[in-house]
C-alpha cells in the first residue's frame, strides 16, 4: 500500500490488525519487511503499521534526509491515516527517528518501544566509518554495503542456526535504493544527541534488544533504560541487532505484554 503525504511524497507501508496503533519504524538499511513477523504475530493486539522511510523500500527517493524530516513524514503519515496517537516502535535508526518524533510531535506518541538503539550521537570514528560507507555505495552499490554489514547485524546463534534470516536480510539490504541509503548515512552522521531528553520521557517505554547484539550491546540498552524513568528492559537470548527478525516470537511476546499493560492503564 502507499499513501501520499501533503508534500507529495509517497510512503509505502504494510498494515495488519486493529486496535491501538503500533507504528513500526525500521532500521538501516532495511524496509518494512523487517517487521513481517510482527505484522503476523502482533495483529491480534494492535493495528500494526510498517512504513518505509523516505528513500527506502517502495517510498519516494527524495531528500532532504534528516531525523527531523523522517519524523515529520511519519507524523504526516499518521495524519493521512487519521490516527491521533500511536505506540512508536523503532529499531536502531527507527529509534533515532522515535526520539525526533518525541521532540517534534510528542502529542502523537502514546508509548515507546526502543529496540536495539541508542540515544547518543555518532562518535568521530563512527562518522568516518559512515563516510567510507557512502563512498563504498557510490562506487559499488548496495551489494557491497550488504556484504559489509550483513553478518554483524545478527547474533552468533542466528549465524549458526537460522541462515534463512540472513537471506531475507540480504534481500532487504540490497533492495534499498542507493541514494536513499546515502541520504540516511548522512542523516545518521548529523543526528543530534538525544541523551538529555531521556529523563523527560513521560510515556510508558519498553527498551528491548538482543543479548548478542554487537552494534547496540546490552550495556547500551541497560544505560538507555536506566535513563528513562519507569521504563522496562527486556534482553532477548539468542539474537543480535535485528531481534524482531531473528526471534519474532520472543520479540512479539514482550511487546504484546507491554501493549496489554498499556490498555490496562
Ligand atoms: C540500524 O540498524 O539502523 C543501524 O545499525 C543504525 C546505525 O548504523 O547507527
Short mmCIF file of C-alpha atoms and ligand atoms in Angstrom, two decimals:
data_model
loop_
_atom_site.label_atom_id
_atom_site.label_comp_id
_atom_site.label_asym_id
_atom_site.label_seq_id
_atom_site.Cartn_x
_atom_site.Cartn_y
_atom_site.Cartn_z
CA UNK A 1 0.00 0.00 0.00
CA UNK A 2 1.02 3.62 -0.47
CA UNK A 3 -0.16 6.88 0.96
CA UNK A 4 0.57 10.36 -0.38
CA UNK A 5 1.73 12.96 2.15
CA UNK A 6 0.81 16.66 1.91
CA UNK A 7 4.19 17.50 0.30
CA UNK A 8 3.60 14.93 -2.46
CA UNK A 9 5.95 12.29 -1.05
CA UNK A 10 4.58 8.75 -1.24
CA UNK A 11 5.20 6.40 1.69
CA UNK A 12 4.81 2.68 1.06
CA UNK A 13 3.59 0.67 4.03
CA UNK A 14 2.12 -2.60 5.17
CA UNK A 15 -0.61 -2.93 7.73
CA UNK A 16 -2.36 -5.66 9.72
CA UNK A 17 -4.76 -5.88 12.65
CA UNK A 18 -6.93 -3.42 14.50
CA UNK A 19 -6.99 -1.60 17.83
CA UNK A 20 -4.24 0.55 19.33
CA UNK A 21 -1.92 1.83 16.58
CA UNK A 22 1.62 0.41 16.61
CA UNK A 23 3.93 2.32 14.29
CA UNK A 24 6.89 0.09 13.39
CA UNK A 25 9.92 2.07 12.19
CA UNK A 26 12.67 0.05 10.53
CA UNK A 27 16.43 0.40 10.84
CA UNK A 28 19.28 0.82 8.34
CA UNK A 29 19.43 -0.41 5.66
CA UNK A 30 16.04 -2.06 5.96
CA UNK A 31 12.44 -1.54 4.94
CA UNK A 32 9.03 -2.54 6.30
CA UNK A 33 9.92 -6.20 5.63
CA UNK A 34 11.89 -6.10 8.88
CA UNK A 35 8.54 -6.29 10.66
CA UNK A 36 6.98 -9.20 8.79
CA UNK A 37 6.95 -11.34 11.96
CA UNK A 38 5.31 -8.52 13.93
CA UNK A 39 2.56 -7.93 11.36
CA UNK A 40 1.85 -11.65 11.53
CA UNK A 41 2.18 -12.06 15.30
CA UNK A 42 1.00 -8.76 16.82
CA UNK A 43 -2.03 -8.09 14.64
CA UNK A 44 -4.26 -9.64 17.28
CA UNK A 45 -3.00 -7.00 19.74
CA UNK A 46 -2.70 -3.84 17.68
CA UNK A 47 -3.16 -2.10 14.35
CA UNK A 48 0.37 -2.67 13.12
CA UNK A 49 1.61 -0.11 10.60
CA UNK A 50 5.01 -0.60 9.00
CA UNK A 51 6.01 2.21 6.62
CA UNK A 52 9.17 2.55 4.54
CA UNK A 53 11.00 5.74 5.47
CA UNK A 54 11.65 8.13 2.58
CA UNK A 55 14.39 6.73 0.38
CA UNK A 56 13.75 3.13 1.48
CA UNK A 57 11.69 0.25 0.08
CA UNK A 58 8.82 1.49 -2.05
CA UNK A 59 8.74 5.07 -0.72
CA UNK A 60 9.75 8.10 -2.77
CA UNK A 61 13.50 8.59 -3.02
CA UNK A 62 13.82 12.29 -2.33
CA UNK A 63 15.77 14.41 0.13
CA UNK A 64 16.31 16.20 2.36
CA UNK A 65 17.19 13.38 4.70
CA UNK A 66 17.36 14.00 8.44
CA UNK A 67 15.88 12.52 11.61
CA UNK A 68 13.56 15.52 11.83
CA UNK A 69 12.36 15.00 8.27
CA UNK A 70 11.78 11.28 8.77
CA UNK A 71 9.80 12.14 11.95
CA UNK A 72 7.75 14.80 10.13
CA UNK A 73 6.97 12.27 7.37
CA UNK A 74 5.70 9.80 9.97
CA UNK A 75 3.59 12.50 11.63
CA UNK A 76 2.09 13.27 8.19
CA UNK A 77 1.63 9.53 7.61
CA UNK A 78 -0.37 9.12 10.85
CA UNK A 79 -2.34 12.25 9.93
CA UNK A 80 -3.12 10.87 6.46
CA UNK A 81 -4.49 7.70 8.07
CA UNK A 82 -6.46 9.67 10.68
CA UNK A 83 -4.52 8.21 13.61
CA UNK A 84 -4.28 10.65 16.54
CA UNK A 85 -1.72 8.69 18.64
CA UNK A 86 0.45 5.63 18.19
CA UNK A 87 2.82 3.43 20.11
CA UNK A 88 6.07 4.17 18.29
CA UNK A 89 8.38 1.17 17.99
CA UNK A 90 11.72 1.96 16.35
CA UNK A 91 14.67 -0.30 15.73
CA UNK A 92 18.11 1.34 15.72
CA UNK A 93 17.70 4.09 13.05
CA UNK A 94 13.99 3.75 13.81
CA UNK A 95 14.79 4.58 17.44
CA UNK A 96 16.69 7.73 16.37
CA UNK A 97 13.54 8.69 14.46
CA UNK A 98 11.38 7.93 17.51
CA UNK A 99 13.45 10.40 19.56
CA UNK A 100 12.86 13.03 16.85
CA UNK A 101 9.12 12.27 16.94
CA UNK A 102 9.15 12.85 20.71
CA UNK A 103 10.91 16.20 20.20
CA UNK A 104 8.68 17.41 17.38
CA UNK A 105 5.37 15.54 17.65
CA UNK A 106 5.12 14.45 21.30
CA UNK A 107 1.32 14.52 21.23
CA UNK A 108 1.34 11.70 18.67
CA UNK A 109 3.39 9.35 20.83
CA UNK A 110 1.23 7.17 23.09
CA UNK A 111 4.16 4.97 24.23
CA UNK A 112 7.61 3.93 23.04
CA UNK A 113 9.33 0.69 22.18
CA UNK A 114 13.04 1.31 21.69
CA UNK A 115 14.62 -1.72 20.05
CA UNK A 116 18.37 -2.20 19.64
CA UNK A 117 19.02 1.53 19.59
CA UNK A 118 20.93 4.27 21.37
CA UNK A 119 20.38 7.92 22.34
CA UNK A 120 23.98 9.04 21.85
CA UNK A 121 25.16 10.61 18.57
CA UNK A 122 27.90 9.25 16.32
CA UNK A 123 31.46 9.38 17.58
CA UNK A 124 34.12 10.88 15.28
CA UNK A 125 35.22 7.34 14.45
CA UNK A 126 31.67 6.25 13.54
CA UNK A 127 31.29 9.29 11.30
CA UNK A 128 34.49 8.40 9.49
CA UNK A 129 33.19 4.86 9.04
CA UNK A 130 29.94 6.17 7.59
CA UNK A 131 31.81 8.44 5.17
CA UNK A 132 33.66 5.34 3.96
CA UNK A 133 30.31 3.55 3.54
CA UNK A 134 28.95 6.45 1.48
CA UNK A 135 31.99 6.15 -0.82
CA UNK A 136 31.52 2.37 -1.00
CA UNK A 137 27.85 2.66 -2.01
CA UNK A 138 28.67 5.34 -4.60
CA UNK A 139 31.40 3.13 -6.06
CA UNK A 140 29.98 -0.37 -5.76
CA UNK A 141 26.30 -0.15 -4.80
CA UNK A 142 24.18 -1.82 -2.15
CA UNK A 143 25.54 -5.33 -2.68
CA UNK A 144 28.86 -4.12 -1.31
CA UNK A 145 27.19 -2.45 1.68
CA UNK A 146 25.20 -5.59 2.44
CA UNK A 147 28.35 -7.71 2.23
CA UNK A 148 29.96 -5.37 4.78
CA UNK A 149 27.03 -5.22 7.24
CA UNK A 150 25.08 -8.45 6.92
CA UNK A 151 26.75 -10.83 9.35
CA UNK A 152 27.33 -8.20 12.04
CA UNK A 153 23.61 -7.45 12.08
CA UNK A 154 22.65 -10.78 13.57
CA UNK A 155 23.72 -12.67 16.66
CA UNK A 156 26.02 -15.70 16.68
CA UNK A 157 23.04 -18.02 17.27
CA UNK A 158 21.27 -16.77 14.16
CA UNK A 159 24.50 -17.10 12.17
CA UNK A 160 24.83 -20.71 13.26
CA UNK A 161 21.21 -21.84 13.27
CA UNK A 162 18.98 -19.59 11.16
CA UNK A 163 20.58 -18.97 7.75
CA UNK A 164 17.18 -18.07 6.27
CA UNK A 165 17.22 -14.84 8.34
CA UNK A 166 20.43 -13.82 6.56
CA UNK A 167 18.84 -14.49 3.17
CA UNK A 168 15.87 -12.24 3.99
CA UNK A 169 18.11 -9.56 5.43
CA UNK A 170 20.43 -9.61 2.40
CA UNK A 171 17.45 -9.26 0.08
CA UNK A 172 16.14 -6.31 2.09
CA UNK A 173 19.52 -4.57 2.28
CA UNK A 174 20.29 -4.93 -1.42
CA UNK A 175 16.81 -3.64 -2.36
CA UNK A 176 17.34 -0.27 -0.64
CA UNK A 177 17.83 2.47 -3.26
CA UNK A 178 21.47 3.62 -3.12
CA UNK A 179 20.52 7.32 -2.97
CA UNK A 180 18.20 6.67 -0.02
CA UNK A 181 20.91 4.75 1.82
CA UNK A 182 23.44 7.53 1.22
CA UNK A 183 20.90 10.08 2.47
CA UNK A 184 20.31 8.02 5.61
CA UNK A 185 24.04 7.66 6.27
CA UNK A 186 24.40 11.46 6.20
CA UNK A 187 21.29 11.85 8.36
CA UNK A 188 22.68 9.44 10.97
CA UNK A 189 26.06 11.23 10.96
CA UNK A 190 24.32 14.53 11.65
CA UNK A 191 21.76 13.33 14.17
CA UNK A 192 21.66 15.15 17.49
CA UNK A 193 22.40 13.73 20.92
CA UNK A 194 19.09 12.58 22.42
CA UNK A 195 20.54 11.75 25.86
CA UNK A 196 19.28 14.87 27.61
CA UNK A 197 15.68 14.17 26.66
CA UNK A 198 15.62 10.67 28.20
CA UNK A 199 14.93 11.86 31.75
CA UNK A 200 11.93 13.82 30.45
CA UNK A 201 10.26 10.94 28.63
CA UNK A 202 6.80 10.81 30.16
CA UNK A 203 5.22 7.96 28.19
CA UNK A 204 5.46 4.25 29.02
CA UNK A 205 8.64 2.89 27.46
CA UNK A 206 9.94 -0.57 26.71
CA UNK A 207 13.61 -0.99 25.83
CA UNK A 208 14.25 -4.31 24.11
CA UNK A 209 17.16 -5.91 22.30
CA UNK A 210 19.22 -8.98 21.63
CA UNK A 211 21.75 -10.27 24.14
CA UNK A 212 24.07 -10.99 21.19
CA UNK A 213 23.75 -7.51 19.64
CA UNK A 214 27.26 -6.17 18.98
CA UNK A 215 26.06 -2.86 17.43
CA UNK A 216 23.93 -1.75 20.39
CA UNK A 217 25.13 -4.23 23.03
CA UNK A 218 23.22 -4.99 26.24
CA UNK A 219 25.21 -2.39 28.21
CA UNK A 220 23.98 0.33 25.86
CA UNK A 221 20.39 -0.87 26.29
CA UNK A 222 20.78 -1.05 30.08
CA UNK A 223 22.08 2.52 30.15
CA UNK A 224 19.25 3.66 27.87
CA UNK A 225 16.58 2.03 30.05
CA UNK A 226 18.27 3.28 33.22
CA UNK A 227 17.98 6.87 32.00
CA UNK A 228 14.25 6.68 31.16
CA UNK A 229 12.02 6.97 34.24
CA UNK A 230 9.83 3.91 34.81
CA UNK A 231 10.97 2.14 31.65
CA UNK A 232 11.12 -1.62 31.31
CA UNK A 233 14.10 -3.51 29.86
CA UNK A 234 13.90 -6.87 28.10
CA UNK A 235 17.02 -8.57 26.77
CA UNK A 236 16.29 -11.48 24.44
CA UNK A 237 18.55 -14.52 24.36
CA UNK A 238 19.82 -15.97 21.10
CA UNK A 239 19.58 -12.90 18.90
CA UNK A 240 21.50 -9.82 17.85
CA UNK A 241 20.78 -6.41 16.34
CA UNK A 242 17.73 -7.35 14.28
CA UNK A 243 15.93 -9.08 17.16
CA UNK A 244 12.41 -8.76 15.63
CA UNK A 245 13.56 -10.76 12.58
CA UNK A 246 15.79 -13.18 14.42
CA UNK A 247 13.39 -14.15 17.21
CA UNK A 248 9.98 -12.77 16.19
CA UNK A 249 8.05 -14.85 18.72
CA UNK A 250 10.18 -13.71 21.66
CA UNK A 251 10.07 -10.09 20.47
CA UNK A 252 6.30 -10.25 19.96
CA UNK A 253 5.80 -11.78 23.38
CA UNK A 254 7.41 -8.86 25.22
CA UNK A 255 5.75 -6.23 23.01
CA UNK A 256 2.34 -7.89 23.41
CA UNK A 257 2.80 -7.85 27.21
CA UNK A 258 3.74 -4.16 27.05
CA UNK A 259 0.67 -3.35 24.92
CA UNK A 260 -1.62 -5.26 27.26
CA UNK A 261 -0.28 -3.35 30.26
CA UNK A 262 -0.91 -0.08 28.37
CA UNK A 263 -4.52 -0.99 27.70
CA UNK A 264 -5.00 -1.95 31.37
CA UNK A 265 -3.85 1.52 32.49
C1 LIG B 1 20.48 0.30 12.16
O1 LIG B 1 20.28 -0.92 12.32
O2 LIG B 1 19.54 1.08 11.94
C2 LIG B 1 21.89 0.81 12.22
O3 LIG B 1 22.70 -0.05 12.96
C3 LIG B 1 21.91 2.22 12.77
C4 LIG B 1 23.27 2.81 12.74
O4 LIG B 1 24.07 2.49 11.85
O5 LIG B 1 23.57 3.66 13.61
#
